[in-house]
Amino acid sequence: MLLGLEGSTAVSVSIAAERLEVSQHHLAKVVQALAHAGVVETVRGRGGGVRLVPDADEFTVGSIVRALEPMTLVECFDSERSRCGLQPACRLAPMLDRAVEAFLASLDAHTLGELWSRPRRLRVLLG
Amino acid sequence: MLLGLEGSTAVSVSIAAERLEVSQHHLAKVVQALAHAGVVETVRGRGGGVRLVPDADEFTVGSIVRALEPMTLVECFDSERSRCGLQPACRLAPMLDRAVEAFLASLDAHTLGELWSRPRRLRVLLG
């Protein structure tokens, strides 16, 4: 949301951390994940920092959640870690799997652009 | 699923823990939560333990997930804990809220009875 207000201007991680009242360390990790998802890019040198890619507002919220959050809701979603003896006959896991898909499909109906489409109050809050 | 196979017979927590290969301590907490949700009841004395209530197979999976899991996906869902400065203008939180509802609605389409409606392989696995 903060970057959405800034348009094509890069914001340094330290200034963004201050405005969002979170630690720089945490924010650096979030920026890295968002860069990996292709929604932000980092700009080096003076006036550098992080900014949205030009078409960022067209990304769906679902695509970002998929990129940032491992959706292994239960251990057995990760076949390598699973130690549950019920797995070969379990009918709950596929239900949960479809429920996660419903969760993400709901977020796929929204774009990032919607998050900063009413910027006035956001600007006030982000000082 | 284990109790679904047992019908109206109570199973002791220690035997259930052994068959499910989980700790008794963990299982006791799950049983307590399921009892609180009204889907199991405990039977005292010899041959006692825990069993499903008579109409357990009609409960929806969604109702049990609601009863067992706090669905506070992000800190600001819990207004008392929230410290996020963006909250008054945030358009993400209501999107996530609707996505959680879609997740639960998907699970509301299934009953617990479906989990043990094909008991043969479950019986083998649960020894």
XYZ file of C-alpha atoms in Angstrom:
254
model
C 0.000 0.000 0.000
C 2.833 2.366 0.871
C 4.544 1.748 -2.471
C 1.218 2.082 -4.262
C 0.991 5.648 -2.957
C 4.510 6.429 -4.176
C 3.917 5.456 -7.798
C 7.250 5.049 -9.563
C 9.304 6.627 -6.771
C 11.583 4.236 -4.893
C 11.407 4.246 -1.086
C 14.342 3.162 1.059
C 13.714 0.204 3.337
C 14.710 2.244 6.392
C 12.170 5.003 5.626
C 9.463 2.466 4.763
C 10.151 0.603 8.040
C 9.763 3.825 9.980
C 6.522 4.797 8.260
C 5.066 1.305 8.696
C 6.377 0.984 12.274
C 7.953 -2.416 11.641
C 11.571 -3.560 11.954
C 13.925 -3.008 8.999
C 15.013 -6.630 9.289
C 11.456 -7.894 8.874
C 10.695 -5.475 6.057
C 13.883 -6.442 4.180
C 12.674 -10.048 4.157
C 9.215 -8.998 2.906
C 10.811 -6.885 0.152
C 12.968 -9.834 -0.880
C 9.893 -12.081 -1.137
C 7.938 -9.432 -3.076
C 10.889 -8.967 -5.441
C 11.025 -12.718 -5.936
C 7.283 -12.616 -6.747
C 8.082 -9.987 -9.389
C 5.887 -7.250 -7.956
C 8.598 -4.893 -6.678
C 12.070 -4.027 -7.930
C 15.040 -2.580 -6.080
C 16.839 0.521 -7.273
C 20.497 1.000 -6.300
C 22.425 4.109 -5.463
C 21.357 7.544 -4.184
C 17.582 7.884 -4.111
C 17.440 4.117 -4.366
C 15.229 1.691 -2.536
C 12.261 -0.375 -3.532
C 9.367 0.453 -5.853
C 6.491 -1.337 -7.524
C 7.015 -2.691 -11.035
C 4.996 -0.707 -13.630
C 2.084 -3.177 -13.852
C 2.002 -4.045 -10.135
C -1.587 -2.875 -9.668
C -2.766 -5.603 -12.047
C -1.346 -8.479 -9.964
C -4.067 -10.335 -8.083
C -3.959 -10.412 -4.300
C -4.185 -14.212 -4.613
C -0.989 -14.402 -6.657
C 0.906 -12.465 -3.991
C -0.438 -14.601 -1.149
C 0.553 -17.715 -3.113
C 4.053 -16.287 -3.587
C 4.516 -15.205 0.029
C 2.757 -17.808 2.135
C 3.391 -21.548 2.030
C -0.147 -22.926 1.850
C 0.749 -26.214 3.532
C -2.178 -25.962 5.909
C -1.579 -29.377 7.428
C 1.590 -31.441 7.603
C 0.385 -34.010 5.065
C 0.100 -31.339 2.318
C 3.886 -31.640 2.246
C 4.379 -35.274 1.261
C 8.024 -35.279 2.368
C 7.255 -34.168 5.912
C 4.070 -36.135 6.409
C 4.118 -38.828 9.070
C 0.336 -39.313 9.445
C -0.672 -42.950 9.290
C -4.198 -42.131 8.114
C -2.963 -40.507 4.924
C -3.704 -43.353 2.461
C -7.387 -43.341 3.434
C -7.844 -39.740 4.563
C -10.788 -37.897 3.056
C -10.160 -34.713 5.042
C -6.955 -33.658 3.245
C -8.629 -33.247 -0.172
C -11.461 -31.268 1.492
C -8.910 -28.919 3.076
C -7.095 -28.682 -0.237
C -10.274 -27.512 -1.980
C -10.980 -25.083 0.869
C -7.515 -23.515 0.436
C -8.258 -23.198 -3.288
C -11.559 -21.442 -2.436
C -9.623 -19.089 -0.125
C -7.130 -18.226 -2.878
C -9.818 -17.986 -5.574
C -11.569 -15.390 -3.419
C -8.328 -13.359 -3.322
C -7.815 -13.854 -7.069
C -10.932 -11.728 -7.559
C -9.047 -8.667 -6.296
C -6.080 -6.770 -7.684
C -3.326 -5.019 -5.762
C -4.495 -1.786 -7.355
C -7.695 -1.991 -5.297
C -5.583 -1.732 -2.134
C -4.513 1.832 -2.934
C -7.446 2.960 -5.066
C -8.671 5.267 -2.279
C -5.380 6.818 -1.207
C -6.518 9.780 0.870
C -6.788 8.158 4.278
C -3.785 5.945 3.551
C -1.680 9.054 2.892
C -2.696 10.512 6.240
C -1.907 7.283 8.089
C 1.450 6.818 6.360
C 2.564 10.339 7.202
C -12.163 -40.772 11.873
C -11.100 -43.273 14.515
C -14.228 -42.618 16.566
C -16.354 -42.759 13.427
C -15.219 -46.360 12.950
C -16.113 -47.217 16.534
C -19.732 -46.111 16.331
C -21.147 -45.775 19.848
C -18.226 -47.530 21.559
C -16.043 -45.295 23.719
C -12.270 -45.427 23.168
C -9.819 -44.534 25.925
C -7.502 -41.632 25.163
C -4.459 -43.820 25.779
C -5.571 -46.441 23.246
C -6.593 -43.785 20.718
C -3.204 -42.065 21.146
C -1.423 -45.343 20.459
C -3.486 -46.103 17.362
C -3.068 -42.578 15.992
C 0.623 -42.432 16.973
C 0.279 -39.080 18.716
C 1.006 -38.079 22.312
C -1.714 -38.617 24.929
C -1.183 -35.071 26.114
C -1.906 -33.643 22.660
C -4.878 -35.932 22.108
C -6.382 -35.036 25.487
C -6.389 -31.385 24.414
C -8.025 -32.252 21.070
C -10.682 -34.328 22.858
C -11.386 -31.434 25.211
C -11.869 -29.074 22.251
C -14.083 -31.570 20.407
C -16.160 -32.076 23.562
C -16.497 -28.310 23.870
C -17.684 -28.245 20.232
C -20.320 -30.809 21.201
C -19.221 -33.506 18.776
C -17.778 -36.004 21.266
C -18.698 -36.970 24.797
C -16.639 -38.589 27.507
C -17.764 -41.717 29.323
C -16.459 -42.358 32.831
C -15.538 -45.587 34.548
C -14.482 -48.982 33.238
C -14.801 -49.223 29.466
C -14.940 -45.430 29.488
C -13.251 -42.977 27.211
C -14.456 -40.768 24.428
C -17.076 -41.396 21.758
C -18.947 -39.435 19.120
C -22.331 -37.990 20.037
C -25.176 -39.791 18.239
C -25.619 -37.225 15.447
C -21.899 -36.465 15.013
C -21.825 -37.509 11.364
C -24.214 -34.662 10.538
C -21.885 -31.925 11.827
C -20.215 -30.031 9.007
C -16.438 -30.092 8.732
C -16.625 -26.285 8.669
C -18.342 -26.147 12.054
C -15.573 -28.242 13.611
C -12.793 -26.151 12.067
C -14.538 -23.016 13.347
C -14.729 -24.556 16.826
C -11.130 -25.779 16.908
C -9.094 -23.179 15.037
C -8.992 -19.466 15.803
C -9.465 -17.956 12.338
C -7.577 -14.768 13.174
C -5.493 -14.971 10.027
C -3.814 -11.642 10.579
C -3.249 -9.715 13.779
C -5.802 -7.018 12.942
C -8.669 -9.582 12.833
C -8.340 -9.418 16.620
C -9.130 -5.785 17.319
C -7.690 -5.958 20.843
C -4.256 -7.141 19.680
C -4.013 -5.070 16.539
C -1.266 -2.477 16.407
C -1.254 -1.861 12.640
C -1.352 1.823 11.756
C -2.929 1.180 8.349
C -6.033 -0.388 9.848
C -8.440 2.568 9.455
C -7.836 2.658 5.677
C -6.899 -0.956 4.995
C -8.758 -2.634 2.154
C -6.838 -5.898 2.477
C -8.346 -7.018 5.790
C -11.938 -7.240 4.455
C -10.630 -9.190 1.419
C -8.890 -11.668 3.711
C -12.019 -11.860 5.837
C -14.119 -12.844 2.814
C -11.451 -15.344 1.733
C -11.593 -17.026 5.171
C -15.379 -17.186 4.793
C -14.931 -18.849 1.366
C -12.533 -21.352 2.983
C -15.044 -22.210 5.704
C -18.016 -22.264 3.296
C -16.129 -24.867 1.258
C -15.782 -27.008 4.401
C -19.443 -26.410 5.299
C -20.327 -28.405 2.175
C -18.979 -31.566 3.812
C -20.157 -33.538 6.830
C -18.028 -35.449 9.312
C -19.852 -38.592 8.202
C -18.117 -38.330 4.821
C -14.784 -38.767 6.592
C -15.597 -42.337 7.610
C -18.047 -43.276 4.871
C -15.477 -45.634 3.285
C -14.145 -47.339 6.397
C -12.285 -50.336 4.969
C -8.858 -48.807 4.420
C -9.216 -46.692 7.553
C -9.789 -49.856 9.595
C -6.609 -51.388 8.212
C -4.572 -48.254 8.921
C -5.958 -47.866 12.448
C -5.188 -51.469 13.298
